[in-house]
CSV table of N, CA and C in Angstrom, one decimal:
chain,number,residue,atom,x,y,z
I,1,UNK,N,-188.4,48.1,98.6
I,1,UNK,CA,-188.2,49.5,98.3
I,1,UNK,C,-189.3,50.0,97.3
I,2,UNK,N,-189.5,49.3,96.3
I,2,UNK,CA,-190.5,49.7,95.3
I,2,UNK,C,-189.9,50.6,94.2
I,3,UNK,N,-190.6,50.8,93.1
I,3,UNK,CA,-190.2,51.6,92.1
I,3,UNK,C,-190.2,53.1,92.5
I,4,UNK,N,-189.1,53.8,92.3
I,4,UNK,CA,-189.1,55.2,92.7
I,4,UNK,C,-190.2,56.0,91.9
I,5,UNK,N,-190.7,57.1,92.5
I,5,UNK,CA,-191.7,57.9,91.8
I,5,UNK,C,-191.2,59.4,91.8
I,6,UNK,N,-191.4,60.1,90.7
I,6,UNK,CA,-191.1,61.5,90.6
I,6,UNK,C,-192.4,62.2,90.7
I,7,UNK,N,-192.5,63.1,91.7
I,7,UNK,CA,-193.7,63.8,92.0
I,7,UNK,C,-193.6,65.2,91.5
I,8,UNK,N,-194.7,65.7,90.9
I,8,UNK,CA,-194.6,67.0,90.2
I,8,UNK,C,-195.7,67.9,90.6
I,9,UNK,N,-195.3,69.1,91.1
I,9,UNK,CA,-196.3,70.1,91.5
I,9,UNK,C,-196.6,70.9,90.2
I,10,UNK,N,-197.6,71.7,90.2
I,10,UNK,CA,-198.0,72.5,89.0
I,10,UNK,C,-197.6,74.0,89.3
I,11,UNK,N,-198.4,74.6,90.2
I,11,UNK,CA,-198.2,76.1,90.4
I,11,UNK,C,-196.9,76.3,91.1
I,12,UNK,N,-196.0,77.2,90.5
I,12,UNK,CA,-194.7,77.5,91.1
I,12,UNK,C,-193.7,76.6,90.5
I,13,UNK,N,-194.0,75.4,89.9
I,13,UNK,CA,-193.1,74.5,89.4
I,13,UNK,C,-193.2,74.4,87.9
I,14,UNK,N,-194.3,73.9,87.3
I,14,UNK,CA,-194.5,74.0,85.9
I,14,UNK,C,-195.1,75.3,85.5
I,15,UNK,N,-195.8,76.0,86.3
I,15,UNK,CA,-196.4,77.3,86.1
I,15,UNK,C,-195.7,78.3,87.0
I,16,UNK,N,-194.6,78.8,86.5
I,16,UNK,CA,-193.9,79.8,87.4
I,16,UNK,C,-194.7,81.1,87.4
I,17,UNK,N,-194.4,81.9,88.5
I,17,UNK,CA,-195.2,83.1,88.7
I,17,UNK,C,-194.7,84.2,87.8
I,18,UNK,N,-193.5,84.1,87.2
I,18,UNK,CA,-193.0,85.1,86.3
I,18,UNK,C,-192.6,84.3,85.0
I,19,UNK,N,-192.8,85.0,83.8
I,19,UNK,CA,-192.4,84.3,82.6
I,19,UNK,C,-190.8,84.2,82.5
I,20,UNK,N,-190.3,83.0,82.7
I,20,UNK,CA,-188.8,82.9,82.8
I,20,UNK,C,-188.1,83.0,81.4
I,21,UNK,N,-188.7,82.5,80.3
I,21,UNK,CA,-188.0,82.6,79.0
I,21,UNK,C,-189.0,82.5,77.9
I,22,UNK,N,-188.6,82.8,76.7
I,22,UNK,CA,-189.5,82.9,75.6
I,22,UNK,C,-190.2,81.6,75.2
I,23,UNK,N,-189.7,80.4,75.7
I,23,UNK,CA,-190.3,79.2,75.4
I,23,UNK,C,-191.7,78.9,76.1
I,24,UNK,N,-191.9,79.7,77.2
I,24,UNK,CA,-193.2,79.6,77.9
I,24,UNK,C,-194.3,80.3,77.2
I,25,UNK,N,-195.5,79.7,77.2
I,25,UNK,CA,-196.6,80.4,76.6
I,25,UNK,C,-197.7,80.5,77.6
I,26,UNK,N,-198.6,81.5,77.4
I,26,UNK,CA,-199.7,81.7,78.3
I,26,UNK,C,-200.9,80.8,77.9
I,27,UNK,N,-201.5,80.2,78.9
I,27,UNK,CA,-202.7,79.4,78.6
I,27,UNK,C,-203.8,79.7,79.6
I,28,UNK,N,-205.0,79.6,79.1
I,28,UNK,CA,-206.2,79.8,80.0
I,28,UNK,C,-206.7,78.4,80.3
I,29,UNK,N,-206.9,78.1,81.6
I,29,UNK,CA,-207.4,76.8,82.0
I,29,UNK,C,-208.5,77.1,82.9
I,30,UNK,N,-209.6,76.2,82.8
I,30,UNK,CA,-210.8,76.5,83.6
I,30,UNK,C,-211.3,75.2,84.3
I,31,UNK,N,-210.5,74.7,85.2
I,31,UNK,CA,-211.1,73.5,86.0
I,31,UNK,C,-212.2,74.0,86.9
I,32,UNK,N,-213.2,73.3,87.0
I,32,UNK,CA,-214.4,73.6,87.9
I,32,UNK,C,-214.9,75.0,87.6
I,33,UNK,N,-214.8,75.5,86.3
I,33,UNK,CA,-215.4,76.7,86.0
I,33,UNK,C,-214.7,78.0,86.4
I,34,UNK,N,-213.5,77.8,87.1
I,34,UNK,CA,-212.7,78.9,87.5
I,34,UNK,C,-211.6,79.1,86.4
I,35,UNK,N,-211.4,80.3,85.9
I,35,UNK,CA,-210.4,80.4,84.9
I,35,UNK,C,-209.1,80.9,85.5
I,36,UNK,N,-208.0,80.2,85.1
I,36,UNK,CA,-206.6,80.6,85.5
I,36,UNK,C,-205.8,80.9,84.3
I,37,UNK,N,-204.9,81.8,84.4
I,37,UNK,CA,-203.9,82.1,83.3
I,37,UNK,C,-202.6,81.6,83.8
I,38,UNK,N,-202.0,80.6,83.0
I,38,UNK,CA,-200.8,79.9,83.4
I,38,UNK,C,-199.7,80.1,82.4
I,39,UNK,N,-198.5,80.1,82.9
I,39,UNK,CA,-197.3,80.1,82.0
I,39,UNK,C,-196.9,78.6,81.9
I,40,UNK,N,-196.8,78.0,80.7
I,40,UNK,CA,-196.4,76.6,80.6
I,40,UNK,C,-195.4,76.5,79.5
I,41,UNK,N,-194.5,75.6,79.7
I,41,UNK,CA,-193.4,75.3,78.7
I,41,UNK,C,-193.6,73.9,78.1
I,42,UNK,N,-193.8,73.8,76.8
I,42,UNK,CA,-194.0,72.5,76.2
I,42,UNK,C,-192.8,71.5,76.3
I,43,UNK,N,-191.6,72.1,76.5
I,43,UNK,CA,-190.4,71.2,76.7
I,43,UNK,C,-190.3,70.5,78.0
I,44,UNK,N,-191.1,70.9,79.0
I,44,UNK,CA,-191.0,70.2,80.3
I,44,UNK,C,-191.4,68.7,80.2
I,45,UNK,N,-192.4,68.4,79.4
I,45,UNK,CA,-192.8,67.0,79.2
I,45,UNK,C,-191.7,66.1,78.8
I,46,UNK,N,-191.0,66.5,77.8
I,46,UNK,CA,-189.9,65.6,77.3
I,46,UNK,C,-188.8,65.5,78.4
I,47,UNK,N,-188.5,66.6,79.1
I,47,UNK,CA,-187.5,66.6,80.1
I,47,UNK,C,-187.9,65.6,81.2
I,48,UNK,N,-189.1,65.6,81.6
I,48,UNK,CA,-189.6,64.8,82.7
I,48,UNK,C,-189.7,63.3,82.3
I,49,UNK,N,-190.2,63.1,81.1
I,49,UNK,CA,-190.2,61.7,80.6
I,49,UNK,C,-188.9,61.1,80.4
I,50,UNK,N,-187.9,61.9,79.9
I,50,UNK,CA,-186.5,61.4,79.9
I,50,UNK,C,-186.0,61.1,81.2
I,51,UNK,N,-186.3,61.9,82.2
I,51,UNK,CA,-185.8,61.7,83.6
I,51,UNK,C,-186.3,60.4,84.1
I,52,UNK,N,-187.6,60.1,84.0
I,52,UNK,CA,-188.2,58.9,84.6
I,52,UNK,C,-187.7,57.6,83.8
I,53,UNK,N,-187.6,57.8,82.5
I,53,UNK,CA,-187.1,56.6,81.7
I,53,UNK,C,-185.7,56.3,82.1
I,54,UNK,N,-184.8,57.3,82.2
I,54,UNK,CA,-183.4,57.0,82.5
I,54,UNK,C,-183.2,56.6,84.0
I,55,UNK,N,-184.1,57.1,84.9
I,55,UNK,CA,-184.0,56.8,86.3
I,55,UNK,C,-184.8,55.6,86.8
I,56,UNK,N,-185.5,54.9,85.8
I,56,UNK,CA,-186.3,53.7,86.2
I,56,UNK,C,-187.4,54.1,87.2
I,57,UNK,N,-188.0,55.3,87.0
I,57,UNK,CA,-189.0,55.8,87.9
I,57,UNK,C,-190.3,55.9,87.2
I,58,UNK,N,-191.3,56.2,88.0
I,58,UNK,CA,-192.7,56.6,87.5
I,58,UNK,C,-192.9,58.0,87.8
I,59,UNK,N,-193.8,58.7,87.0
I,59,UNK,CA,-194.1,60.1,87.2
I,59,UNK,C,-195.6,60.2,87.7
I,60,UNK,N,-195.8,61.1,88.6
I,60,UNK,CA,-197.1,61.4,89.2
I,60,UNK,C,-197.3,62.8,89.6
I,61,UNK,N,-198.5,63.3,89.6
I,61,UNK,CA,-198.8,64.7,90.0
I,61,UNK,C,-198.9,64.7,91.5
I,62,UNK,N,-198.3,65.8,92.1
I,62,UNK,CA,-198.5,66.0,93.6
I,62,UNK,C,-198.8,67.5,93.7
I,63,UNK,N,-200.1,67.8,93.3
I,63,UNK,CA,-200.5,69.2,93.2
I,63,UNK,C,-202.0,69.2,93.6
I,64,UNK,N,-202.4,70.4,94.0
I,64,UNK,CA,-203.8,70.6,94.3
I,64,UNK,C,-204.7,70.4,93.0
I,65,UNK,N,-204.1,70.4,91.9
I,65,UNK,CA,-204.8,70.2,90.6
I,65,UNK,C,-205.3,68.8,90.6
I,66,UNK,N,-204.7,67.9,91.3
I,66,UNK,CA,-205.0,66.4,91.3
I,66,UNK,C,-205.3,66.0,89.8
I,67,UNK,N,-206.4,65.3,89.6
I,67,UNK,CA,-206.6,64.7,88.2
I,67,UNK,C,-206.9,65.8,87.2
I,68,UNK,N,-207.3,67.0,87.6
I,68,UNK,CA,-207.5,68.1,86.6
I,68,UNK,C,-206.1,68.4,85.9
I,69,UNK,N,-205.0,68.1,86.5
I,69,UNK,CA,-203.7,68.3,85.8
I,69,UNK,C,-203.6,67.5,84.5
I,70,UNK,N,-204.3,66.3,84.5
I,70,UNK,CA,-204.3,65.5,83.3
I,70,UNK,C,-205.0,66.1,82.2
I,71,UNK,N,-206.0,66.9,82.5
I,71,UNK,CA,-206.8,67.6,81.5
I,71,UNK,C,-206.2,68.9,81.0
I,72,UNK,N,-205.8,69.7,82.0
I,72,UNK,CA,-205.4,71.1,81.7
I,72,UNK,C,-203.9,71.3,81.6
I,73,UNK,N,-203.1,70.5,82.2
I,73,UNK,CA,-201.7,70.8,82.2
I,73,UNK,C,-200.9,69.8,81.4
I,74,UNK,N,-201.1,68.5,81.6
I,74,UNK,CA,-200.4,67.5,80.9
I,74,UNK,C,-200.3,67.7,79.4
I,75,UNK,N,-201.5,67.8,78.7
I,75,UNK,CA,-201.5,68.0,77.3
I,75,UNK,C,-200.7,69.2,76.8
I,76,UNK,N,-200.6,70.2,77.6
I,76,UNK,CA,-200.0,71.5,77.2
I,76,UNK,C,-198.5,71.4,77.4
I,77,UNK,N,-198.0,70.5,78.2
I,77,UNK,CA,-196.5,70.3,78.4
I,77,UNK,C,-196.0,69.0,77.8
I,78,UNK,N,-196.8,68.2,77.2
I,78,UNK,CA,-196.4,67.0,76.6
I,78,UNK,C,-196.3,65.8,77.5
I,79,UNK,N,-197.2,65.7,78.5
I,79,UNK,CA,-197.3,64.6,79.4
I,79,UNK,C,-198.5,63.7,79.1
I,80,UNK,N,-198.4,62.4,79.3
I,80,UNK,CA,-199.6,61.6,79.2
I,80,UNK,C,-200.4,61.7,80.5
I,81,UNK,N,-201.6,61.0,80.6
I,81,UNK,CA,-202.3,61.0,81.9
I,81,UNK,C,-201.4,60.3,82.9
I,82,UNK,N,-201.4,60.9,84.1
I,82,UNK,CA,-200.5,60.4,85.1
I,82,UNK,C,-201.4,60.1,86.4
I,83,UNK,N,-200.9,59.2,87.2
I,83,UNK,CA,-201.6,59.0,88.5
I,83,UNK,C,-201.3,60.3,89.3
I,84,UNK,N,-202.1,60.5,90.4
I,84,UNK,CA,-201.9,61.7,91.2
I,84,UNK,C,-202.1,61.4,92.7
I,85,UNK,N,-201.4,62.2,93.5
I,85,UNK,CA,-201.6,62.2,94.9
I,85,UNK,C,-203.0,62.9,95.2
I,86,UNK,N,-203.9,62.2,95.8
I,86,UNK,CA,-205.2,62.9,96.1
I,86,UNK,C,-205.0,63.9,97.3
I,87,UNK,N,-204.8,65.1,97.0
I,87,UNK,CA,-204.6,66.2,98.0
I,87,UNK,C,-205.8,67.0,98.1
I,88,UNK,N,-206.6,66.9,99.2
I,88,UNK,CA,-207.8,67.7,99.3
I,88,UNK,C,-207.4,69.1,99.5
I,89,UNK,N,-208.4,70.0,99.3
I,89,UNK,CA,-208.2,71.4,99.6
I,89,UNK,C,-207.7,71.7,100.9
I,90,UNK,N,-206.9,72.7,101.0
I,90,UNK,CA,-206.2,73.1,102.3
I,90,UNK,C,-207.3,73.6,103.3
I,91,UNK,N,-207.3,72.9,104.5
I,91,UNK,CA,-208.4,73.3,105.4
I,91,UNK,C,-208.1,74.5,106.2
I,92,UNK,N,-207.0,75.1,106.0
I,92,UNK,CA,-206.6,76.3,106.8
I,92,UNK,C,-205.6,76.0,107.8
I,93,UNK,N,-205.1,77.0,108.5
I,93,UNK,CA,-203.9,76.9,109.4
I,93,UNK,C,-204.3,76.1,110.6
I,94,UNK,N,-205.5,76.1,111.1
I,94,UNK,CA,-205.8,75.3,112.3
I,94,UNK,C,-205.6,73.9,112.1
I,95,UNK,N,-206.1,73.3,111.1
I,95,UNK,CA,-205.9,71.8,110.9
I,95,UNK,C,-204.7,71.5,110.0
I,96,UNK,N,-204.4,72.3,109.0
I,96,UNK,CA,-203.3,72.0,108.1
I,96,UNK,C,-202.0,72.4,108.4
I,97,UNK,N,-201.8,73.3,109.4
I,97,UNK,CA,-200.5,73.9,109.8
I,97,UNK,C,-200.0,74.8,108.8
I,98,UNK,N,-199.6,74.3,107.6
I,98,UNK,CA,-199.2,75.1,106.5
I,98,UNK,C,-199.5,74.4,105.2
I,99,UNK,N,-199.4,75.1,104.1
I,99,UNK,CA,-199.6,74.4,102.8
I,99,UNK,C,-198.6,73.3,102.6
I,100,UNK,N,-197.3,73.5,102.9
I,100,UNK,CA,-196.3,72.5,102.7
I,100,UNK,C,-196.5,71.3,103.6
I,101,UNK,N,-196.9,71.5,104.9
I,101,UNK,CA,-197.2,70.4,105.8
I,101,UNK,C,-198.4,69.6,105.3
I,102,UNK,N,-199.4,70.3,104.9
I,102,UNK,CA,-200.6,69.6,104.4
I,102,UNK,C,-200.3,68.7,103.2
I,103,UNK,N,-199.6,69.3,102.2
I,103,UNK,CA,-199.2,68.5,101.0
I,103,UNK,C,-198.3,67.3,101.4
I,104,UNK,N,-197.3,67.6,102.3
I,104,UNK,CA,-196.4,66.6,102.8
I,104,UNK,C,-197.1,65.4,103.4
I,105,UNK,N,-198.1,65.6,104.2
I,105,UNK,CA,-198.9,64.6,104.8
I,105,UNK,C,-199.5,63.6,103.8
I,106,UNK,N,-200.0,64.2,102.8
I,106,UNK,CA,-200.7,63.4,101.7
I,106,UNK,C,-199.7,62.7,100.8
I,107,UNK,N,-198.6,63.4,100.5
I,107,UNK,CA,-197.5,62.8,99.7
I,107,UNK,C,-196.9,61.6,100.4
I,108,UNK,N,-196.6,61.7,101.7
I,108,UNK,CA,-196.0,60.6,102.5
I,108,UNK,C,-196.9,59.4,102.5
I,109,UNK,N,-198.2,59.7,102.7
I,109,UNK,CA,-199.2,58.6,102.8
I,109,UNK,C,-199.3,57.9,101.4
I,110,UNK,N,-199.3,58.7,100.4
I,110,UNK,CA,-199.5,58.1,99.0
I,110,UNK,C,-198.3,57.3,98.6
I,111,UNK,N,-197.1,57.8,98.9
I,111,UNK,CA,-195.9,57.1,98.5
I,111,UNK,C,-195.7,55.8,99.3
I,112,UNK,N,-196.2,55.7,100.5
I,112,UNK,CA,-196.2,54.5,101.3
I,112,UNK,C,-194.9,53.8,101.4
I,113,UNK,N,-193.8,54.6,101.7
I,113,UNK,CA,-192.5,54.0,101.9
I,113,UNK,C,-191.6,53.9,100.6
I,114,UNK,N,-192.2,54.2,99.4
I,114,UNK,CA,-191.5,54.2,98.2
I,114,UNK,C,-190.5,55.3,98.1
I,115,UNK,N,-189.3,55.2,97.5
I,115,UNK,CA,-188.5,56.3,97.3
I,115,UNK,C,-189.1,57.3,96.3
I,116,UNK,N,-188.8,58.6,96.5
I,116,UNK,CA,-189.4,59.6,95.6
I,116,UNK,C,-188.6,60.8,95.5
I,117,UNK,N,-188.7,61.5,94.4
I,117,UNK,CA,-188.2,62.8,94.1
I,117,UNK,C,-189.5,63.7,94.0
I,118,UNK,N,-189.5,64.9,94.7
I,118,UNK,CA,-190.6,65.7,94.7
I,118,UNK,C,-190.2,67.1,94.2
I,119,UNK,N,-190.7,67.6,93.1
I,119,UNK,CA,-190.4,69.0,92.6
I,119,UNK,C,-191.5,69.8,93.3
I,120,UNK,N,-191.1,70.7,94.2
I,120,UNK,CA,-192.1,71.5,95.0
I,120,UNK,C,-191.6,72.8,95.3
I,121,UNK,N,-192.5,73.8,95.4
I,121,UNK,CA,-192.1,75.2,95.7
I,121,UNK,C,-192.5,75.7,97.1
I,122,UNK,N,-193.2,74.9,97.9
I,122,UNK,CA,-193.6,75.3,99.2
I,122,UNK,C,-192.3,75.2,100.1
I,123,UNK,N,-191.9,76.4,100.7
I,123,UNK,CA,-190.6,76.4,101.4
I,123,UNK,C,-190.5,75.5,102.6
I,124,UNK,N,-191.6,75.1,103.3
I,124,UNK,CA,-191.4,74.2,104.4
I,124,UNK,C,-191.7,72.7,104.1
I,125,UNK,N,-191.9,72.4,102.8
I,125,UNK,CA,-192.2,71.0,102.5
I,125,UNK,C,-191.1,70.0,102.8
I,126,UNK,N,-189.8,70.4,102.6
I,126,UNK,CA,-188.7,69.5,102.9
I,126,UNK,C,-188.7,69.1,104.3
I,127,UNK,N,-188.8,70.0,105.3
I,127,UNK,CA,-188.8,69.6,106.7
I,127,UNK,C,-190.1,68.8,107.1
I,128,UNK,N,-191.2,69.2,106.5
I,128,UNK,CA,-192.5,68.6,106.8
I,128,UNK,C,-192.5,67.1,106.3
I,129,UNK,N,-192.1,66.9,105.1
I,129,UNK,CA,-192.1,65.5,104.6
I,129,UNK,C,-191.2,64.6,105.3
I,130,UNK,N,-190.0,65.1,105.7
I,130,UNK,CA,-189.0,64.3,106.4
I,130,UNK,C,-189.6,63.9,107.8
I,131,UNK,N,-190.5,64.7,108.3
I,131,UNK,CA,-191.0,64.4,109.7
I,131,UNK,C,-192.2,63.5,109.6
I,132,UNK,N,-192.7,63.1,108.5
I,132,UNK,CA,-193.9,62.2,108.4
I,132,UNK,C,-193.5,60.8,108.7
I,133,UNK,N,-194.3,60.1,109.4
I,133,UNK,CA,-194.0,58.6,109.7
I,133,UNK,C,-194.0,57.8,108.5
I,134,UNK,N,-193.1,56.9,108.4
I,134,UNK,CA,-193.0,55.9,107.3
I,134,UNK,C,-192.6,56.4,106.0
I,135,UNK,N,-192.1,57.6,105.9
I,135,UNK,CA,-191.7,58.2,104.6
I,135,UNK,C,-190.4,57.5,104.2
I,136,UNK,N,-190.4,57.2,102.9
I,136,UNK,CA,-189.2,56.5,102.4
I,136,UNK,C,-188.1,57.4,102.0
I,137,UNK,N,-187.0,56.9,101.4
I,137,UNK,CA,-185.9,57.7,100.9
I,137,UNK,C,-186.5,58.7,100.0
I,138,UNK,N,-186.1,60.0,100.0
I,138,UNK,CA,-186.7,61.0,99.2
I,138,UNK,C,-185.7,62.1,99.0
I,139,UNK,N,-186.0,62.8,97.9
I,139,UNK,CA,-185.3,64.1,97.6
I,139,UNK,C,-186.3,65.1,97.2
I,140,UNK,N,-186.4,66.2,98.0
I,140,UNK,CA,-187.3,67.3,97.7
I,140,UNK,C,-186.4,68.3,96.9
I,141,UNK,N,-186.8,68.5,95.7
I,141,UNK,CA,-186.1,69.5,94.9
I,141,UNK,C,-186.8,70.8,95.0
I,142,UNK,N,-186.3,71.8,95.8
I,142,UNK,CA,-186.9,73.1,96.0
I,142,UNK,C,-186.8,73.9,94.7
I,143,UNK,N,-188.0,74.3,94.2
I,143,UNK,CA,-188.1,75.1,93.0
I,143,UNK,C,-188.5,76.5,93.3
I,144,UNK,N,-187.8,77.5,92.8
I,144,UNK,CA,-188.1,78.9,93.0
I,144,UNK,C,-189.4,79.1,92.2
I,145,UNK,N,-190.5,79.5,92.9
I,145,UNK,CA,-191.8,79.7,92.2
I,145,UNK,C,-191.8,80.8,91.2
I,146,UNK,N,-190.8,81.7,91.2
I,146,UNK,CA,-190.8,82.8,90.2
I,146,UNK,C,-190.3,82.3,88.9
I,147,UNK,N,-189.4,81.3,88.9
I,147,UNK,CA,-188.8,80.8,87.7
I,147,UNK,C,-189.2,79.4,87.2
I,148,UNK,N,-189.7,78.6,88.2
I,148,UNK,CA,-190.2,77.3,87.9
I,148,UNK,C,-189.1,76.3,87.6
I,149,UNK,N,-189.5,75.1,87.1
I,149,UNK,CA,-188.6,74.0,86.9
I,149,UNK,C,-187.6,74.3,85.8
I,150,UNK,N,-186.3,73.9,86.1
I,150,UNK,CA,-185.2,74.2,85.2
I,150,UNK,C,-184.4,72.9,84.9
I,151,UNK,N,-183.5,72.9,83.9
I,151,UNK,CA,-182.7,71.8,83.6
I,151,UNK,C,-181.8,71.4,84.8
I,152,UNK,N,-181.4,72.3,85.6
I,152,UNK,CA,-180.6,72.1,86.8
I,152,UNK,C,-181.4,71.2,87.8
I,153,UNK,N,-182.7,71.5,88.0
I,153,UNK,CA,-183.5,70.7,88.9
I,153,UNK,C,-183.6,69.3,88.4
I,154,UNK,N,-183.8,69.1,87.1
I,154,UNK,CA,-183.9,67.8,86.5
I,154,UNK,C,-182.6,67.0,86.7
I,155,UNK,N,-181.5,67.7,86.5
I,155,UNK,CA,-180.2,67.0,86.6
I,155,UNK,C,-180.0,66.6,88.1
I,156,UNK,N,-180.4,67.4,89.0
I,156,UNK,CA,-180.2,67.0,90.4
I,156,UNK,C,-181.0,65.8,90.7
I,157,UNK,N,-182.3,65.7,90.2
I,157,UNK,CA,-183.1,64.6,90.4
I,157,UNK,C,-182.5,63.3,89.7
I,158,UNK,N,-182.0,63.5,88.6
I,158,UNK,CA,-181.4,62.4,87.8
I,158,UNK,C,-180.2,61.8,88.6
I,159,UNK,N,-179.3,62.7,89.2
I,159,UNK,CA,-178.2,62.2,89.9
I,159,UNK,C,-178.7,61.4,91.2
I,160,UNK,N,-179.7,61.9,91.8
I,160,UNK,CA,-180.2,61.2,93.0
I,160,UNK,C,-180.8,59.8,92.6
I,161,UNK,N,-181.5,59.8,91.5
I,161,UNK,CA,-182.1,58.5,91.1
I,161,UNK,C,-181.0,57.5,90.7
I,162,UNK,N,-180.0,58.0,90.0
I,162,UNK,CA,-178.8,57.1,89.6
I,162,UNK,C,-178.2,56.6,90.9
I,163,UNK,N,-178.0,57.4,91.9
I,163,UNK,CA,-177.3,57.0,93.2
I,163,UNK,C,-178.2,55.9,93.9
I,164,UNK,N,-179.5,56.1,93.8
I,164,UNK,CA,-180.5,55.2,94.4
I,164,UNK,C,-180.3,53.8,93.9
I,165,UNK,N,-180.1,53.6,92.6
I,165,UNK,CA,-180.0,52.3,92.0
I,165,UNK,C,-178.6,51.6,92.2
I,166,UNK,N,-177.6,52.4,92.7
I,166,UNK,CA,-176.3,51.8,92.9
I,166,UNK,C,-176.2,50.9,94.1
């Protein structure tokens, strides 16, 4: 079965599209010379680290940010350098079908049968990842991109990880 992994998206999950509460701060990030303005909450790091510690899991990025998340996002939310799913740029609807399907293809390949929790905001990702060959037990926690990751999402993932080890 392998050690479970908790996969973390950035945009719409850690960086909600609307400022959800006062704990979020605005940050400028410039990977590859392009400047983005993000809402980030420093408390997310502790919440996620507690989740993986209590659930006997590992944490990894599953975002188009790839390794740039370790430079621009992790330090601002309190996360160490993490492994990442190498998700290439979306090739467009002809080859990639949808953003959720494209990411799901790469997540399924990277997890290689390991159980995983995936915090994701793409609406079709749940159906797409379930249809990938060889995908292991998984829970896709659908996050509303307007509000981002909440304690309720973390608790749902925690319950799933606890059930997995029983």
